[in-house]
Short mmCIF file of C-alpha atoms in Angstrom, two decimals:
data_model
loop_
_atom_site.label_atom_id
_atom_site.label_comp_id
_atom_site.label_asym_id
_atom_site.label_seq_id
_atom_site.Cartn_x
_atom_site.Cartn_y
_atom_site.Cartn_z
CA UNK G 1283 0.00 0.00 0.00
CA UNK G 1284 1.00 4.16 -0.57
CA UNK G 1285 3.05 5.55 2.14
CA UNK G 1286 3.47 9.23 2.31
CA UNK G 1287 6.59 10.78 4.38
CA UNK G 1288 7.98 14.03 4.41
CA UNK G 1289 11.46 15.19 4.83
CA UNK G 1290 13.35 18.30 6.24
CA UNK G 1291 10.66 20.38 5.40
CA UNK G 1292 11.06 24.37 5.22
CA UNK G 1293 8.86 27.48 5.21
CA UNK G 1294 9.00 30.73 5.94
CA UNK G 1295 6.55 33.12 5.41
CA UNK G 1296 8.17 36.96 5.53
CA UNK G 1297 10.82 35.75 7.82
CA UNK G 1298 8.67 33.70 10.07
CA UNK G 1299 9.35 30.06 10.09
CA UNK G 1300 6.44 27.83 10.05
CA UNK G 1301 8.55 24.68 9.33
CA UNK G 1302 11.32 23.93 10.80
CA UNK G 1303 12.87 20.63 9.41
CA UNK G 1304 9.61 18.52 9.70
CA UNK G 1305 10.49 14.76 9.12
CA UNK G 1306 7.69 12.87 9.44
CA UNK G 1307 6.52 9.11 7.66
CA UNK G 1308 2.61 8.11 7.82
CA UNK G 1309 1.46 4.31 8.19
CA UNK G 1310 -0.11 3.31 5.37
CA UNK G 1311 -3.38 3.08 6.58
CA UNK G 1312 -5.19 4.53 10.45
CA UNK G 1313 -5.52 7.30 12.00
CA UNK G 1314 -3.09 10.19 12.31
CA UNK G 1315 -3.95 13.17 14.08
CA UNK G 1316 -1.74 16.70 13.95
CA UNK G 1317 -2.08 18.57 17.12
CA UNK G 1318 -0.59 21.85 18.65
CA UNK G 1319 -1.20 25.38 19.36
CA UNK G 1320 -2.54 28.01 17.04
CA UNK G 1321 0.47 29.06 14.81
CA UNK G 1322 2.62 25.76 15.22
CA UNK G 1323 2.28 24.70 11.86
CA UNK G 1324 -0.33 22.11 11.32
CA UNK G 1325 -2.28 23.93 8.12
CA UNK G 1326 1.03 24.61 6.88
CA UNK G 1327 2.44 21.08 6.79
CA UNK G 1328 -1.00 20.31 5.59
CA UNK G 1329 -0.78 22.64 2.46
CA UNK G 1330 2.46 21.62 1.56
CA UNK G 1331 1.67 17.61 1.56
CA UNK G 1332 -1.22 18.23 -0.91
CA UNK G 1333 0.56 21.12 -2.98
CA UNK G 1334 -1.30 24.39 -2.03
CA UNK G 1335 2.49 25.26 -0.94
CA UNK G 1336 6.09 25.05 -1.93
CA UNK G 1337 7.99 23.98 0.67
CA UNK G 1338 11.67 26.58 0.51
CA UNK G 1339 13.40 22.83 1.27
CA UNK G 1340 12.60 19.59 1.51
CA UNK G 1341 10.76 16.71 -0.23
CA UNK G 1342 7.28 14.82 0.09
CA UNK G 1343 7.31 11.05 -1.13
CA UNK G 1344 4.27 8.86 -1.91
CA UNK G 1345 6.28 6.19 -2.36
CA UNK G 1346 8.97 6.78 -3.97
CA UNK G 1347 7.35 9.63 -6.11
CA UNK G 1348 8.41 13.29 -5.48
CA UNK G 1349 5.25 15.72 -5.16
CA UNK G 1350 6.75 18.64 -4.49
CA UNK G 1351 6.81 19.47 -8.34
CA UNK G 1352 3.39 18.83 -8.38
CA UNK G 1353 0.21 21.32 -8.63
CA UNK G 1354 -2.93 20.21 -5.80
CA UNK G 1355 -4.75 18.60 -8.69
CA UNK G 1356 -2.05 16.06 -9.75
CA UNK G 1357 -1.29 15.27 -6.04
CA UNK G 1358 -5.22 14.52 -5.92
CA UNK G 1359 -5.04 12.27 -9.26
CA UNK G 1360 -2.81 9.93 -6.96
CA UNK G 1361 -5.01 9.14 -4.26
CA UNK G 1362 -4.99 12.25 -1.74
CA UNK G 1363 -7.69 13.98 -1.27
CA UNK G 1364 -7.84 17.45 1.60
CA UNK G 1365 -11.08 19.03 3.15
CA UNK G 1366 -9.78 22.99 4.14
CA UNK G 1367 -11.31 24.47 7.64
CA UNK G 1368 -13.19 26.94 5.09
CA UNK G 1369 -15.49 24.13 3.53
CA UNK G 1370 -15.33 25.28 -0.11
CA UNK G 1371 -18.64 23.92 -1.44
CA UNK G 1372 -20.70 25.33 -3.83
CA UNK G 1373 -23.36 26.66 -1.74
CA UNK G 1374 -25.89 27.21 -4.92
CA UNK G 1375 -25.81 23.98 -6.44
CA UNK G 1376 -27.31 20.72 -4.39
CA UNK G 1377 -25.34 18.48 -1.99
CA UNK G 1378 -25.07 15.43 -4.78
CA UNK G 1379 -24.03 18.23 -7.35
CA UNK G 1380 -21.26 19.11 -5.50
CA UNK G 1381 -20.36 15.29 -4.75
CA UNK G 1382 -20.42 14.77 -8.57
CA UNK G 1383 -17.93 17.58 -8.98
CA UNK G 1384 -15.68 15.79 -7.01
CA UNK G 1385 -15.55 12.65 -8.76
CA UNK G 1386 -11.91 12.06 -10.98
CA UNK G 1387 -11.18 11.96 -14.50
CA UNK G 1388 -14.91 12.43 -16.02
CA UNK G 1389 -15.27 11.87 -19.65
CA UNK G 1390 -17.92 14.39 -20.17
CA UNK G 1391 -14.87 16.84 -19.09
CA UNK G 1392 -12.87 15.73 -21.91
CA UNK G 1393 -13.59 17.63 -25.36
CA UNK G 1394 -14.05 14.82 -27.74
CA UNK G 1395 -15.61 12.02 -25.37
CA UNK G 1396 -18.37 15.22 -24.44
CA UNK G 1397 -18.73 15.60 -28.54
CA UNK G 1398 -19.26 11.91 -29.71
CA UNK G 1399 -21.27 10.96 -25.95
CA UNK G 1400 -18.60 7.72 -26.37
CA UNK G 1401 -19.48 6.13 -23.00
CA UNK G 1402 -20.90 9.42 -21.24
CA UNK G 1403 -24.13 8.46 -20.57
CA UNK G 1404 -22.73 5.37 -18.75
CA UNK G 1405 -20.20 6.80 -16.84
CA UNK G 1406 -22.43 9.97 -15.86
CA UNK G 1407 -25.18 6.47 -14.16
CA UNK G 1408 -22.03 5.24 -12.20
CA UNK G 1409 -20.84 8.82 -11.30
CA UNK G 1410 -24.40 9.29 -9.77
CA UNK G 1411 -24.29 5.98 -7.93
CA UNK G 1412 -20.84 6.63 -6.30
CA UNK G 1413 -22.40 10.14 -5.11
CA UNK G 1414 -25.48 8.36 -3.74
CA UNK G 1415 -22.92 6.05 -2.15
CA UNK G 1416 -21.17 8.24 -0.77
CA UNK G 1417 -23.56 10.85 0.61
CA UNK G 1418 -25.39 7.42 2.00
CA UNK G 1419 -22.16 6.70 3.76
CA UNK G 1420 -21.96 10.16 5.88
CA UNK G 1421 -25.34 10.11 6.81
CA UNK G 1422 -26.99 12.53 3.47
CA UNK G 1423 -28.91 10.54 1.31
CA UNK G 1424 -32.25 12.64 2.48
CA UNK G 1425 -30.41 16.38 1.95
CA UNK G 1426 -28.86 15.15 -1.76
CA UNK G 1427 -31.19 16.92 -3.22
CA UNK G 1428 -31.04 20.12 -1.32
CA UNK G 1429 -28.52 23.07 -1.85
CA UNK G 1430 -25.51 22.93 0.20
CA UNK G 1431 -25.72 26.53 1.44
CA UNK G 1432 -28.86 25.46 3.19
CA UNK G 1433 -27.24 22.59 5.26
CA UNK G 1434 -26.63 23.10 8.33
CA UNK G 1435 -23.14 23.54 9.36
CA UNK G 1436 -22.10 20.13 10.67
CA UNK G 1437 -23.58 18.59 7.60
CA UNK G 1438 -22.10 20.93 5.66
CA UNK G 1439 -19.01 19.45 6.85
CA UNK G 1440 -20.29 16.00 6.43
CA UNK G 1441 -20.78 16.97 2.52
CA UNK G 1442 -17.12 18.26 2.28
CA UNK G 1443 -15.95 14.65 3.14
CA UNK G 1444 -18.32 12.80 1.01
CA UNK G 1445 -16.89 15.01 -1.53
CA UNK G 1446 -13.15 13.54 -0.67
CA UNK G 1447 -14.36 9.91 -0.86
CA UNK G 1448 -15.98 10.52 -4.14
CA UNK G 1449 -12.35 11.34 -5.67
CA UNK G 1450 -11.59 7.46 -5.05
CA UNK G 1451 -8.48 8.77 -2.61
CA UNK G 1452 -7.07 6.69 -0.31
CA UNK G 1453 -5.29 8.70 2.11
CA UNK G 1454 -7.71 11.80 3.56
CA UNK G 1455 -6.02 15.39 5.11
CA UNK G 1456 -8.89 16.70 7.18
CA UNK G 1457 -8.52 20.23 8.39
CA UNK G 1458 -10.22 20.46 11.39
CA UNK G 1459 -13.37 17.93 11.35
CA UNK G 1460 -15.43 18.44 14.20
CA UNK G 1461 -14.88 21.87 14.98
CA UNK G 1462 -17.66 24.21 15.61
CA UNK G 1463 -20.13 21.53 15.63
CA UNK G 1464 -22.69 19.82 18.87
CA UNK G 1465 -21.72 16.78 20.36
CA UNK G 1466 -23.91 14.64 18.59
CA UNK G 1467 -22.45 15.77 14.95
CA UNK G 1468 -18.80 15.25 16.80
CA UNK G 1469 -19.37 11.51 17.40
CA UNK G 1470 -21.04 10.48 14.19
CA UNK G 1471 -17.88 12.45 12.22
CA UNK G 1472 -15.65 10.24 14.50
CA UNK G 1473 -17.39 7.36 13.71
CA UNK G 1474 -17.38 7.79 10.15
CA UNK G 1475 -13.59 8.58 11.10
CA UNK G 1476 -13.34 4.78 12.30
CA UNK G 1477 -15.05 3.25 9.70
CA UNK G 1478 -12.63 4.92 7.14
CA UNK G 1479 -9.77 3.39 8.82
CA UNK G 1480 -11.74 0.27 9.00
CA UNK G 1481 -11.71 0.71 5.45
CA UNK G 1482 -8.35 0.71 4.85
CA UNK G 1483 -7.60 4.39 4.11
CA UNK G 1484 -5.00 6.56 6.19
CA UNK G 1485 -6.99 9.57 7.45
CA UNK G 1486 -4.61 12.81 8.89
CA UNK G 1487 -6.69 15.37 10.37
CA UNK G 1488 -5.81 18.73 12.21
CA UNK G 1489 -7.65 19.15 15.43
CA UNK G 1490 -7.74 21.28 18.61
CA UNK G 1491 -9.96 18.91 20.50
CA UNK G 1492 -7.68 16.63 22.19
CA UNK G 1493 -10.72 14.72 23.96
CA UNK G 1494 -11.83 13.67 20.39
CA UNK G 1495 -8.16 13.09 19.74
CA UNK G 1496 -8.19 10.73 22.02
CA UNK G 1497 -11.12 9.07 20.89
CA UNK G 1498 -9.93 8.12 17.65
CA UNK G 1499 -5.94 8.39 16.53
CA UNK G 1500 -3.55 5.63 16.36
CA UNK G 1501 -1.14 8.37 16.17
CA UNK G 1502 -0.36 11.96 17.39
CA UNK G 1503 2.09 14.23 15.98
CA UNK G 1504 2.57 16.96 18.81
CA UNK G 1505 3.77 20.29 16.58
CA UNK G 1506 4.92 23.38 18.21
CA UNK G 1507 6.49 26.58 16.54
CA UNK G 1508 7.00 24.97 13.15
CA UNK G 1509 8.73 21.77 14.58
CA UNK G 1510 7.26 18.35 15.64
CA UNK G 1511 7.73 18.13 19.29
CA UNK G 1512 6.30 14.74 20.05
CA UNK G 1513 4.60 11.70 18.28
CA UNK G 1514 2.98 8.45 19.22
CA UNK G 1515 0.54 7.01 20.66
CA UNK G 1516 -2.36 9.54 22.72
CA UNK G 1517 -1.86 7.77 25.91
CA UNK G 1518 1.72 8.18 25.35
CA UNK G 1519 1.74 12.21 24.31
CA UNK G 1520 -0.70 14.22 25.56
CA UNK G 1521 0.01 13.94 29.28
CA UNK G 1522 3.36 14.60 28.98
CA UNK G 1523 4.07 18.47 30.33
CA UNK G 1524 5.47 20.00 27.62
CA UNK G 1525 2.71 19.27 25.84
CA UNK G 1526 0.11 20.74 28.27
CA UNK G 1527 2.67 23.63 28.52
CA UNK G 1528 3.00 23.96 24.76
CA UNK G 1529 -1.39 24.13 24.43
CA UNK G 1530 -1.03 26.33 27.90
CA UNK G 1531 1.65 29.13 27.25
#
């Protein structure tokens, strides 16, 4: 299976260093979540795994492939897929619209296939089925027919990650999940966060709220001023005090 890994990772952003020689390998499949205070980095790392960034130095791998060369949507043509803490749906069109959207490599896109209809019509059927699937999955089969700007918030978040499973990807960057949603929104998103494991995919996600952390990583990467601090398992990381200190101070 894929593994993605990072090495001596850079940035700076007008002087101020918001990586500072990350080195970091993923498993290929579980649950990884990036923790640490505002400002230490996480979106940053984040953007430059799925190409939104340039890193000044360093190199990402899948594999043995180098991605730093690479705009976002070849890095998503491989099997990575992001969700960004502003949810980036198209509010005006309906929730399965925007699930269709997501879906890879459609020949309808392509000039000539769109023409002649060769296979269109077909593909278009399974396209719709995977949507259905997928909205299904997270709990939005009865809203896939209503615009996304009139979901609620929490499924509004729901839709963004139907709409990374419906790129086939295999490895899933969340940027913040559950945040700003109630309870009862929390757990099903962790739950869904389970069953994608449970699936066989790797899901990283950025999150503040260590008690949902807790709940679901196989592994946390502790980052602090640009640099990881810590990483393994929860039990084994977040007690420790310089990682209270580091959320604290």
């Amino acid at each position: 299976m894929s593994s993605l890994r990072c090495e001596s990772l850079c940035k700076a952003f007008d002087g101020v260093r918001a990586l500072r020689d990350v080195r970091l390998g993923f498993p290929s499949s579980g649950i990884v979540a990036i923790v640490g205070p505002n400002g230490a980095g996480k979106t940053t790392l984040i953007n430059v795994l799925t190409g939104f960034l340039r890193p000044q130095t360093g190199r990402v791998f899948l594999d043995e492939r180098q991605l730093c060369s690479l705009p976002p949507h070849k890095i998503a043509r491989l099997g990575i897929a992001r969700t960004f803490q502003d949810l980036r749906l198209i509010s005006q069109v309906s929730a399965i619209e925007n699930v269709l959207l997501a879906r890879p490599n459609q020949k309808g896109e392509r000039l000539l296939p769109a023409l002649l209809r060769n296979g269109v019509a077909t593909e278009e059927a399974r396209n719709r089925d995977e949507a259905v699937r997928w909205l299904r999955f997270v709990g939005l089969a009865d809203q896939a027919n209503e615009l996304a700007g009139e979901l609620s918030y929490g499924q509004q978040k729901l839709l963004t990650l139907a709409c990374c499973l419906a790129t086939d990807a295999r490895i899933l960057l969340l940027d913040e999940p559950v945040a700003g949603v109630h309870p009862q929104m929390v757990a099903q998103i962790l739950r869904l966060l389970r069953e994608l494991r449970d699936l066989g995919k790797l899901v990283i996600f950025i999150e503040h709220d260590l008690a949902s952390v807790r709940q679901v990583a196989d592994l946390v990467v502790v980052m602090d001023e640009g640099k990881i601090i810590a990483q393994g398992k929860p039990s084994e990381v977040l007690d420790r005090p310089e990682i209270i200190e580091a959320y604290v101070t």
